[in-house]
Short mmCIF file of C-alpha atoms and ligand atoms in Angstrom, two decimals:
data_model
loop_
_atom_site.label_atom_id
_atom_site.label_comp_id
_atom_site.label_asym_id
_atom_site.label_seq_id
_atom_site.Cartn_x
_atom_site.Cartn_y
_atom_site.Cartn_z
CA MET C 1 202.73 158.97 120.09
CA GLY C 2 202.69 160.45 123.45
CA GLU C 3 203.99 163.78 124.29
CA GLU C 4 207.36 162.49 125.56
CA ALA C 5 208.30 160.71 122.51
CA ARG C 6 207.04 163.59 120.35
CA ILE C 7 208.35 166.56 122.37
CA VAL C 8 211.59 164.92 123.41
CA SER C 9 212.35 163.48 119.81
CA GLY C 10 212.28 166.92 118.61
CA ILE C 11 214.64 168.23 121.05
CA VAL C 12 217.06 165.31 120.65
CA GLN C 13 216.76 165.92 116.71
CA GLU C 14 217.75 169.43 116.94
CA TYR C 15 220.46 168.84 119.45
CA MET C 16 221.92 166.33 116.96
CA LYS C 17 221.62 168.67 114.10
CA LYS C 18 223.50 171.39 116.18
CA HIS C 19 226.23 169.11 117.12
CA ALA C 20 227.10 166.99 114.00
CA ARG C 21 230.93 167.48 114.52
CA SER C 22 230.60 166.43 118.21
CA LYS C 23 228.94 163.09 116.92
CA GLN C 24 231.85 162.36 114.65
CA ILE C 25 234.22 162.51 117.45
CA PHE C 26 231.93 160.61 119.76
CA ASP C 27 231.70 157.86 117.12
CA GLU C 28 235.82 157.89 116.99
CA ALA C 29 235.65 157.56 120.97
CA TRP C 30 233.53 154.35 120.88
CA LYS C 31 236.54 152.70 119.10
CA VAL C 32 239.28 154.09 121.68
CA MET C 33 237.52 154.30 124.85
CA PRO C 34 235.01 151.95 126.79
CA GLY C 35 231.48 153.45 126.70
CA ALA C 36 233.05 156.33 124.50
CA ASN C 37 234.20 158.09 127.53
CA THR C 38 236.94 158.48 130.28
CA ARG C 39 234.91 160.26 132.83
CA ILE C 40 231.17 159.27 133.38
CA ALA C 41 230.30 162.48 134.87
CA VAL C 42 230.41 164.32 131.50
CA PHE C 43 228.90 161.36 129.63
CA MET C 44 225.03 161.96 128.33
CA MET C 45 222.44 160.91 126.05
CA PRO C 46 222.51 160.97 123.04
CA TYR C 47 226.32 162.21 123.28
CA PRO C 48 228.07 165.17 124.93
CA ALA C 49 229.15 168.40 122.97
CA TYR C 50 232.97 168.20 122.73
CA ILE C 51 234.40 171.36 124.14
CA THR C 52 237.14 173.55 122.73
CA ARG C 53 237.53 176.53 124.48
CA GLY C 54 236.34 178.65 127.49
CA GLU C 55 236.58 182.57 127.98
CA GLY C 56 235.06 184.44 131.04
CA SER C 57 231.58 182.59 131.48
CA SER C 58 231.28 181.55 128.17
CA ILE C 59 232.34 177.92 126.42
CA TRP C 60 232.21 176.69 122.84
CA ASP C 61 232.11 173.33 121.31
CA VAL C 62 233.52 171.96 118.25
CA ASP C 63 230.42 172.66 116.39
CA GLY C 64 230.68 176.35 117.02
CA ASN C 65 228.04 176.51 119.61
CA GLN C 66 228.28 179.03 122.40
CA TYR C 67 227.11 178.49 125.70
CA VAL C 68 226.84 180.36 129.04
CA ASP C 69 228.80 178.27 131.38
CA LEU C 70 226.66 177.47 134.56
CA ASN C 71 228.98 174.57 135.13
CA PHE C 72 232.59 175.56 135.26
CA ASN C 73 233.83 172.15 135.30
CA MET C 74 231.65 170.90 137.89
CA THR C 75 232.26 174.05 139.93
CA CYS C 76 236.10 174.26 139.50
CA LEU C 77 236.51 177.22 137.79
CA VAL C 78 235.15 179.84 140.33
CA LEU C 79 236.89 182.65 138.51
CA GLY C 80 235.57 181.47 134.96
CA HIS C 81 237.67 180.59 131.95
CA LYS C 82 240.93 182.20 131.50
CA HIS C 83 241.01 184.62 134.28
CA PRO C 84 243.70 186.96 133.76
CA LYS C 85 245.43 186.64 137.12
CA VAL C 86 245.31 182.64 136.64
CA VAL C 87 246.53 182.97 133.28
CA GLU C 88 249.38 185.31 134.27
CA ALA C 89 250.55 182.93 137.17
CA ILE C 90 250.71 180.12 135.03
CA ASN C 91 252.54 181.71 132.38
CA LYS C 92 255.09 183.00 134.77
CA GLN C 93 255.38 179.35 136.10
CA ILE C 94 255.52 177.87 132.60
CA GLU C 95 258.45 179.91 131.70
CA CYS C 96 260.23 178.34 134.77
CA GLY C 97 259.33 174.66 133.82
CA THR C 98 256.28 172.55 134.77
CA SER C 99 257.26 170.12 137.49
CA PHE C 100 260.41 168.96 139.05
CA GLY C 101 261.79 166.12 141.35
CA GLY C 102 261.85 168.47 144.13
CA PRO C 103 259.24 170.68 146.17
CA THR C 104 258.43 174.41 145.11
CA GLU C 105 257.79 177.23 147.49
CA HIS C 106 254.41 177.44 145.72
CA GLU C 107 253.11 174.45 147.70
CA VAL C 108 253.83 176.30 150.93
CA GLU C 109 252.26 179.62 149.74
CA LEU C 110 248.81 177.68 148.79
CA ALA C 111 249.01 175.79 152.04
CA LYS C 112 249.47 179.01 154.15
CA ARG C 113 246.43 180.17 152.38
CA LEU C 114 244.25 177.11 153.04
CA ILE C 115 245.24 177.43 156.68
CA ASP C 116 244.52 181.12 156.86
CA ARG C 117 240.97 180.55 155.54
CA ILE C 118 239.54 177.18 156.82
CA PRO C 119 238.91 176.55 160.51
CA SER C 120 239.99 172.94 160.66
CA ALA C 121 243.31 173.60 158.97
CA GLU C 122 246.60 173.77 160.72
CA GLN C 123 248.53 171.89 158.26
CA VAL C 124 248.01 170.40 154.60
CA ARG C 125 249.16 167.81 152.31
CA PHE C 126 248.35 168.08 148.65
CA THR C 127 247.07 165.17 146.12
CA PRO C 128 246.33 165.20 142.36
CA SER C 129 242.82 164.83 142.99
CA GLY C 130 239.86 164.99 145.30
CA THR C 131 239.57 161.45 145.32
CA GLU C 132 243.03 160.67 146.60
CA ALA C 133 242.46 163.37 149.04
CA VAL C 134 239.39 161.55 150.39
CA HIS C 135 241.48 158.21 150.32
CA GLN C 136 244.20 159.71 152.26
CA ALA C 137 241.91 161.57 154.81
CA VAL C 138 240.47 158.18 155.79
CA ARG C 139 243.78 156.53 155.87
CA LEU C 140 244.93 159.20 158.05
CA ALA C 141 241.75 158.88 160.51
CA ARG C 142 242.52 155.05 160.68
CA ALA C 143 246.03 155.50 161.53
CA TYR C 144 245.57 157.98 164.06
CA THR C 145 242.65 156.11 165.76
CA LYS C 146 244.03 152.65 164.98
CA LYS C 147 240.45 151.49 164.23
CA ASP C 148 239.24 150.50 160.68
CA LYS C 149 235.70 151.05 160.44
CA ILE C 150 234.15 154.32 158.80
CA ILE C 151 230.57 155.69 158.46
CA LYS C 152 229.40 157.33 155.17
CA CYS C 153 226.12 158.87 154.24
CA GLU C 154 223.68 157.18 151.49
CA GLY C 155 223.85 158.81 148.49
CA ALA C 156 226.97 160.56 149.00
CA TYR C 157 229.53 160.64 146.40
CA HIS C 158 233.12 161.34 147.69
CA GLY C 159 235.21 160.13 144.52
CA THR C 160 235.79 156.77 142.88
CA TRP C 161 237.95 154.79 145.63
CA ASP C 162 236.76 151.47 147.01
CA ALA C 163 235.72 152.09 150.76
CA ILE C 164 233.88 154.91 149.91
CA ASP C 165 232.15 154.08 146.59
CA ILE C 166 229.46 152.07 148.61
CA SER C 167 225.74 153.08 148.61
CA VAL C 168 226.03 156.26 146.10
CA PHE C 169 223.25 155.50 143.79
CA PRO C 170 221.65 152.28 145.10
CA THR C 171 218.54 151.03 143.19
CA PRO C 172 215.33 150.75 145.16
CA GLU C 173 215.82 147.00 144.95
CA GLU C 174 219.27 147.17 146.38
CA GLN C 175 218.72 149.92 148.85
CA GLY C 176 217.13 148.31 152.00
CA PRO C 177 215.19 150.06 154.79
CA PRO C 178 215.58 153.92 154.77
CA LEU C 179 216.73 154.06 158.49
CA ASN C 180 219.20 150.89 158.03
CA PRO C 181 220.51 151.14 154.59
CA ASN C 182 222.15 148.22 152.86
CA ARG C 183 225.60 148.63 151.97
CA VAL C 184 225.78 148.62 148.14
CA PRO C 185 228.79 148.69 146.26
CA PHE C 186 228.57 151.32 143.50
CA SER C 187 231.00 149.25 141.20
CA LYS C 188 232.24 145.81 140.43
CA GLY C 189 235.62 144.92 141.84
CA ILE C 190 234.94 146.27 145.37
CA PRO C 191 236.26 143.30 147.96
CA GLN C 192 233.53 142.22 150.45
CA GLY C 193 236.20 142.79 153.14
CA VAL C 194 236.31 146.63 152.21
CA ILE C 195 232.65 147.07 152.14
CA ASP C 196 232.35 145.11 155.58
CA ASN C 197 234.50 148.22 157.02
CA THR C 198 231.95 151.06 155.65
CA LEU C 199 228.89 151.70 157.47
CA VAL C 200 225.92 153.58 155.57
CA VAL C 201 223.52 156.12 157.11
CA PRO C 202 220.92 158.26 155.93
CA PHE C 203 222.11 162.02 155.86
CA ASN C 204 220.22 164.44 158.06
CA ASN C 205 219.12 161.68 160.41
CA ILE C 206 220.82 162.24 163.68
CA GLU C 207 219.09 159.23 165.56
CA VAL C 208 220.48 156.61 163.12
CA MET C 209 224.00 158.48 163.27
CA GLU C 210 224.09 158.28 167.10
CA LYS C 211 222.82 154.68 167.22
CA THR C 212 225.36 153.31 164.62
CA ILE C 213 228.18 155.28 166.43
CA LYS C 214 227.47 154.00 169.65
CA GLU C 215 227.08 150.17 168.40
CA ASN C 216 230.22 150.59 166.60
CA LYS C 217 232.22 152.88 168.61
CA ASP C 218 235.23 150.66 169.52
CA ASP C 219 235.84 149.80 165.89
CA LEU C 220 234.96 153.39 164.33
CA ALA C 221 237.96 155.63 162.76
CA ALA C 222 235.91 158.46 161.26
CA VAL C 223 232.48 159.66 160.02
CA ILE C 224 232.64 161.41 156.61
CA LEU C 225 230.27 163.52 155.17
CA GLU C 226 229.50 166.27 152.91
CA PRO C 227 228.14 169.27 154.85
CA ILE C 228 225.98 170.12 151.87
CA GLN C 229 225.15 166.77 150.30
CA ARG C 230 224.49 166.82 146.29
CA GLY C 231 222.99 170.40 146.70
CA TYR C 232 220.69 169.90 149.74
CA GLU C 233 221.58 171.26 153.21
CA PRO C 234 221.90 170.05 156.71
CA LYS C 235 218.93 170.38 158.79
CA GLU C 236 219.27 172.95 161.43
CA GLY C 237 221.35 171.53 164.32
CA TYR C 238 222.33 167.98 162.36
CA LEU C 239 226.16 168.99 161.84
CA GLU C 240 226.74 170.20 165.27
CA ALA C 241 225.04 166.94 166.65
CA VAL C 242 227.03 164.84 164.47
CA ARG C 243 230.28 166.93 165.83
CA GLU C 244 229.01 166.27 169.33
CA ILE C 245 228.48 162.81 169.08
CA THR C 246 231.75 162.02 167.35
CA GLU C 247 233.84 164.12 170.00
CA LYS C 248 232.08 162.16 172.83
CA TYR C 249 233.08 158.65 171.28
CA GLY C 250 236.74 159.79 170.19
CA ILE C 251 235.71 159.26 166.54
CA LEU C 252 237.12 161.59 163.99
CA LEU C 253 234.83 163.85 161.58
CA ILE C 254 235.82 164.37 158.07
CA PHE C 255 234.03 166.79 155.99
CA ASP C 256 234.34 166.33 152.37
CA GLU C 257 234.25 170.22 151.01
CA VAL C 258 235.43 169.38 147.64
CA VAL C 259 232.80 170.77 146.16
CA CYS C 260 231.13 172.99 149.02
CA TYR C 261 234.25 174.63 149.87
CA ARG C 262 232.90 177.16 147.40
CA VAL C 263 230.27 178.43 149.56
CA ARG C 264 232.42 180.61 151.83
CA ARG C 265 236.03 181.65 152.30
CA GLY C 266 236.33 179.19 155.06
CA GLY C 267 234.25 176.69 153.39
CA ALA C 268 230.83 175.17 154.55
CA GLN C 269 232.51 174.64 157.93
CA GLU C 270 232.35 178.45 158.23
CA LEU C 271 228.77 178.70 156.84
CA TYR C 272 227.43 176.42 159.50
CA GLY C 273 230.03 177.13 162.43
CA VAL C 274 231.03 173.30 162.72
CA THR C 275 234.68 172.45 162.82
CA PRO C 276 235.41 168.92 161.52
CA ASP C 277 238.98 167.12 162.58
CA ILE C 278 239.98 166.69 158.77
CA THR C 279 238.77 168.36 155.56
CA THR C 280 239.21 167.35 151.96
CA LEU C 281 239.38 169.76 149.50
CA GLY C 282 239.85 169.70 145.69
CA LYS C 283 238.21 171.51 142.55
CA LEU C 284 238.33 175.04 143.13
CA ILE C 285 241.54 175.47 145.02
CA GLY C 286 243.69 174.14 141.79
CA GLY C 287 242.42 177.03 139.88
CA GLY C 288 241.38 174.71 136.88
CA PHE C 289 244.38 172.29 137.40
CA PRO C 290 244.03 168.70 138.84
CA ILE C 291 244.23 168.92 142.56
CA GLY C 292 243.31 167.89 146.07
CA ALA C 293 244.20 168.73 149.51
CA TYR C 294 243.25 167.14 153.08
CA VAL C 295 243.65 169.71 156.04
CA SER C 296 243.71 168.77 159.63
CA SER C 297 245.19 169.94 163.18
CA ARG C 298 249.02 169.51 163.63
CA GLU C 299 248.30 166.80 166.25
CA ILE C 300 246.44 164.53 163.62
CA MET C 301 248.72 165.17 160.93
CA LYS C 302 251.77 164.28 163.21
CA GLN C 303 251.07 160.62 161.80
CA PHE C 304 253.13 161.59 158.82
CA SER C 305 256.10 162.97 160.63
CA PHE C 306 259.17 162.33 162.49
CA GLU C 307 257.88 164.18 165.49
CA LEU C 308 256.30 160.70 166.51
CA ALA C 309 258.72 158.72 168.78
CA GLU C 310 257.98 155.77 166.67
CA GLY C 311 258.64 157.70 163.37
CA PRO C 312 256.11 158.54 160.62
CA GLN C 313 253.15 156.14 160.77
CA LEU C 314 252.18 156.99 157.52
CA PHE C 315 253.62 156.80 153.87
CA PHE C 316 252.38 159.31 151.41
CA SER C 317 253.69 160.34 148.14
CA GLY C 318 252.73 161.04 144.61
CA THR C 319 254.63 162.37 141.32
CA PHE C 320 252.20 165.01 140.99
CA ASN C 321 251.40 166.04 144.35
CA ALA C 322 251.48 169.79 144.85
CA PHE C 323 251.65 170.13 140.80
CA PRO C 324 253.31 173.43 140.69
CA LEU C 325 250.89 174.54 138.03
CA ALA C 326 248.07 173.66 140.32
CA MET C 327 249.82 175.56 143.03
CA VAL C 328 250.08 179.00 141.53
CA ALA C 329 246.86 178.73 139.61
CA GLY C 330 245.37 177.85 143.37
CA ALA C 331 246.98 180.42 144.95
CA ALA C 332 246.00 183.17 142.23
CA THR C 333 242.41 181.93 142.53
CA LEU C 334 242.09 182.12 146.12
CA ASP C 335 243.65 185.53 146.23
CA ALA C 336 241.02 186.82 143.78
CA LEU C 337 238.19 185.49 145.95
CA THR C 338 237.42 188.73 148.08
CA PRO C 339 234.61 189.21 150.31
CA ASP C 340 232.60 191.24 147.37
CA VAL C 341 233.36 188.26 144.97
CA TYR C 342 231.53 185.80 147.30
CA GLU C 343 228.72 188.49 148.16
CA LYS C 344 228.40 188.96 144.04
CA MET C 345 228.15 184.88 143.65
CA ASP C 346 225.47 184.53 146.27
CA ARG C 347 223.41 187.51 145.10
CA LEU C 348 223.54 185.81 141.42
CA GLY C 349 222.98 182.28 142.78
CA GLU C 350 219.84 183.82 144.93
CA GLU C 351 218.85 185.42 141.39
CA MET C 352 218.90 181.96 139.60
CA ARG C 353 217.25 180.03 142.65
CA THR C 354 214.33 182.97 142.51
CA GLY C 355 214.00 183.06 138.80
CA LEU C 356 213.81 179.23 138.28
CA SER C 357 211.14 179.01 141.17
CA GLU C 358 209.01 181.55 139.75
CA ILE C 359 209.35 180.05 136.37
CA LEU C 360 208.25 176.76 137.76
CA SER C 361 205.47 178.35 139.71
CA ASP C 362 204.08 180.33 136.78
CA GLN C 363 203.67 176.77 134.91
CA ASN C 364 202.03 175.29 138.18
CA ILE C 365 204.82 172.77 138.39
CA GLU C 366 205.35 171.83 141.91
CA ALA C 367 209.13 170.94 141.60
CA HIS C 368 211.48 173.01 143.67
CA VAL C 369 214.68 174.93 143.73
CA GLY C 370 217.36 174.18 146.25
CA GLY C 371 221.03 175.21 146.51
CA VAL C 372 223.21 177.64 148.84
CA ALA C 373 225.26 180.53 148.00
CA SER C 374 226.57 180.03 144.12
CA PHE C 375 224.88 176.66 143.69
CA PHE C 376 221.26 176.41 142.54
CA HIS C 377 219.34 172.98 141.43
CA ILE C 378 216.01 172.23 140.14
CA PHE C 379 214.67 169.08 142.33
CA TRP C 380 212.13 167.59 139.76
CA THR C 381 210.04 166.52 142.96
CA LYS C 382 207.35 167.67 145.18
CA GLU C 383 209.01 166.14 148.42
CA GLU C 384 211.28 168.37 150.45
CA VAL C 385 214.71 166.81 149.60
CA VAL C 386 216.76 166.08 152.81
CA ASP C 387 218.46 162.83 152.18
CA TYR C 388 219.21 160.13 149.32
CA ARG C 389 215.72 158.70 149.42
CA THR C 390 213.61 161.91 149.07
CA LEU C 391 216.25 163.04 146.26
CA LYS C 392 215.39 159.76 144.56
CA THR C 393 211.49 160.97 144.25
CA ALA C 394 212.97 163.54 141.81
CA ASP C 395 212.16 162.41 138.32
CA THR C 396 215.56 162.29 136.59
CA ARG C 397 214.08 162.17 133.12
CA CYS C 398 212.88 165.80 133.43
CA GLN C 399 216.23 166.84 134.73
CA ASN C 400 217.89 165.36 131.75
CA TYR C 401 215.28 166.95 129.17
CA PHE C 402 215.67 170.21 130.70
CA ASP C 403 219.44 169.88 130.61
CA LEU C 404 219.29 169.03 126.85
CA ASP C 405 216.92 171.32 125.75
CA SER C 406 218.95 174.07 127.36
CA LEU C 407 222.00 172.86 125.64
CA ASN C 408 220.04 173.88 122.31
CA ARG C 409 219.29 177.13 123.73
CA GLY C 410 223.26 177.79 124.67
CA ILE C 411 223.07 177.24 128.53
CA TYR C 412 225.37 174.56 129.95
CA TYR C 413 224.20 173.35 133.30
CA ARG C 414 225.04 169.67 133.60
CA ASP C 415 226.13 168.45 137.31
CA HIS C 416 226.33 171.02 140.16
CA PRO C 417 224.90 174.00 138.33
CA ASN C 418 226.49 177.29 139.83
CA VAL C 419 227.36 180.84 139.04
CA SER C 420 230.98 182.13 139.07
CA ALA C 421 232.78 185.43 139.63
CA VAL C 422 232.40 186.18 136.14
CA THR C 423 228.97 185.21 135.62
CA THR C 424 227.01 188.45 134.66
CA ARG C 425 223.56 189.63 135.28
CA GLU C 426 223.16 189.26 131.26
CA ASP C 427 224.00 185.49 131.85
CA VAL C 428 221.48 185.08 134.49
CA LYS C 429 218.97 186.66 132.52
CA LYS C 430 219.81 184.53 129.32
CA ALA C 431 219.72 181.39 131.56
CA LEU C 432 216.25 182.66 132.86
CA ASP C 433 214.60 183.18 129.69
CA ALA C 434 215.78 180.04 128.07
CA ALA C 435 214.51 178.29 131.03
CA ARG C 436 211.07 179.64 130.67
CA GLU C 437 210.89 178.73 127.11
CA THR C 438 212.26 175.22 128.13
CA VAL C 439 209.77 174.54 130.85
CA GLU C 440 206.87 175.75 128.55
CA ILE C 441 207.95 173.31 126.19
CA LEU C 442 208.30 170.38 128.42
CA LYS C 443 205.29 170.93 130.46
CA PRO C 444 203.21 168.49 128.58
CA VAL C 445 205.90 165.93 129.01
CA ILE C 446 206.10 166.45 132.61
CA LYS C 447 202.34 166.18 132.71
CA GLU C 448 202.42 162.75 131.08
CA ILE C 449 205.61 161.24 132.83
CA SER C 450 205.18 162.84 136.16
CA PRO C 451 201.72 163.98 136.62
CA GLY C 452 202.03 164.65 140.42
CA LEU C 453 204.34 167.68 139.40
CA VAL C 454 201.77 169.47 137.36
CA GLN C 455 198.98 171.04 139.37
C1 PLP G 501 232.05 165.86 147.20
C2 PLP G 501 233.21 165.18 146.24
N1 PLP G 501 234.15 164.53 146.85
C3 PLP G 501 235.16 163.93 146.09
C4 PLP G 501 235.40 164.17 144.73
C5 PLP G 501 236.38 163.66 143.88
O1 PLP G 501 237.00 164.76 143.59
P1 PLP G 501 237.90 164.29 142.31
O2 PLP G 501 236.98 164.02 141.06
O3 PLP G 501 239.05 165.43 142.01
O4 PLP G 501 238.63 162.94 142.28
C6 PLP G 501 234.13 164.77 144.31
C7 PLP G 501 233.92 164.60 142.79
O5 PLP G 501 233.41 165.50 141.98
C8 PLP G 501 233.12 165.05 144.79
O6 PLP G 501 231.92 165.80 144.39
#
């Protein structure tokens, strides 16, 4: 038996021993949900731990296991679980009722906070999810420019919606040439007509972006990108150059800050000093409740309004838009994010990045650690990760085994690992102590499956 089979089967067995009740629920889930899940991002092998509750920086599962949470529902809970200020705001609102067939003052309050913080925000629209924010932002760009095509970056995930679910995780057989990627639907059920209107370029490559924009300028409504795409940063000057070219050709630039808004009070656009035309938001701005939003200039947002001579050009509604509990939880969250909280999260994020780098280097493993501000991430590859193709050189098996063994040790990473405002030095120490043991145990596996990573 090879090291992978021997060591990983031990990790899986221990996981199953510690997660017996989760297994029972998982078996039930198979009967009532296709693939036993209703959110693929939280699915994992052999099966996920079913969570019961969270408090501060900890979560617990149905088997009674406690974890240091370094996921915070994929970055949403920037203040941790059950933050007193958020709980107080929610309780106060629940006393008044949960939702109404009319607007509440709370949506105006949250909108004002976003406008105060985000450079590209003069006006705001709320949605119940980041996906819908992206959908509506693209529709807005199309209405404003009266053009249909959009450009997105290969490997970027912007939610689950047809026009954007293209070339998210293409396989090597599907992906095509690196500088001229194929447009690969991420899912069945996306019509060819939709695929035809989405152009795909590599992230961080300004030459290809410029060429694609020039060639399609008469049909292009917008370029949409995540300023920090799946944990790797834009190269110096990249965002500035995209801004310059889009402006030159009258094409709108959309920043998807659903995840990376977290890095600064004004989001990644504040960090990199580049202001897009439209920004999409979600996750943390709902304080743990479902939410999305898109913000833009008054001029662009006029498409929704009676200010236009021809009347509103865009229809937009939704029963749960500006859901009152999300509005008050979001406002309480933003109010609690003072400069010292950002500073603390940056510091602990850096401690995680440095600590993980040291652990890998002590074991002579050449994987490297990335991330910005409160984000950290091990890239299981020697290559510098700058786009989807370089990210694909990372060994996902190493990632999965690392995450699974970490769960056995009470550390919960999963996608978008991050620290929150309530993460403590003790949490970081626990996570790093556990990571040291995990990496030591996995080293023979890594040597076997990814020999190039071990010196
Ligand atoms: C960058 C980005 N955009 C959009 C979305 C979609 O947000 P939601 O899951 O709220 O629909 C996600 C979700 O993870 C995301 O990571």
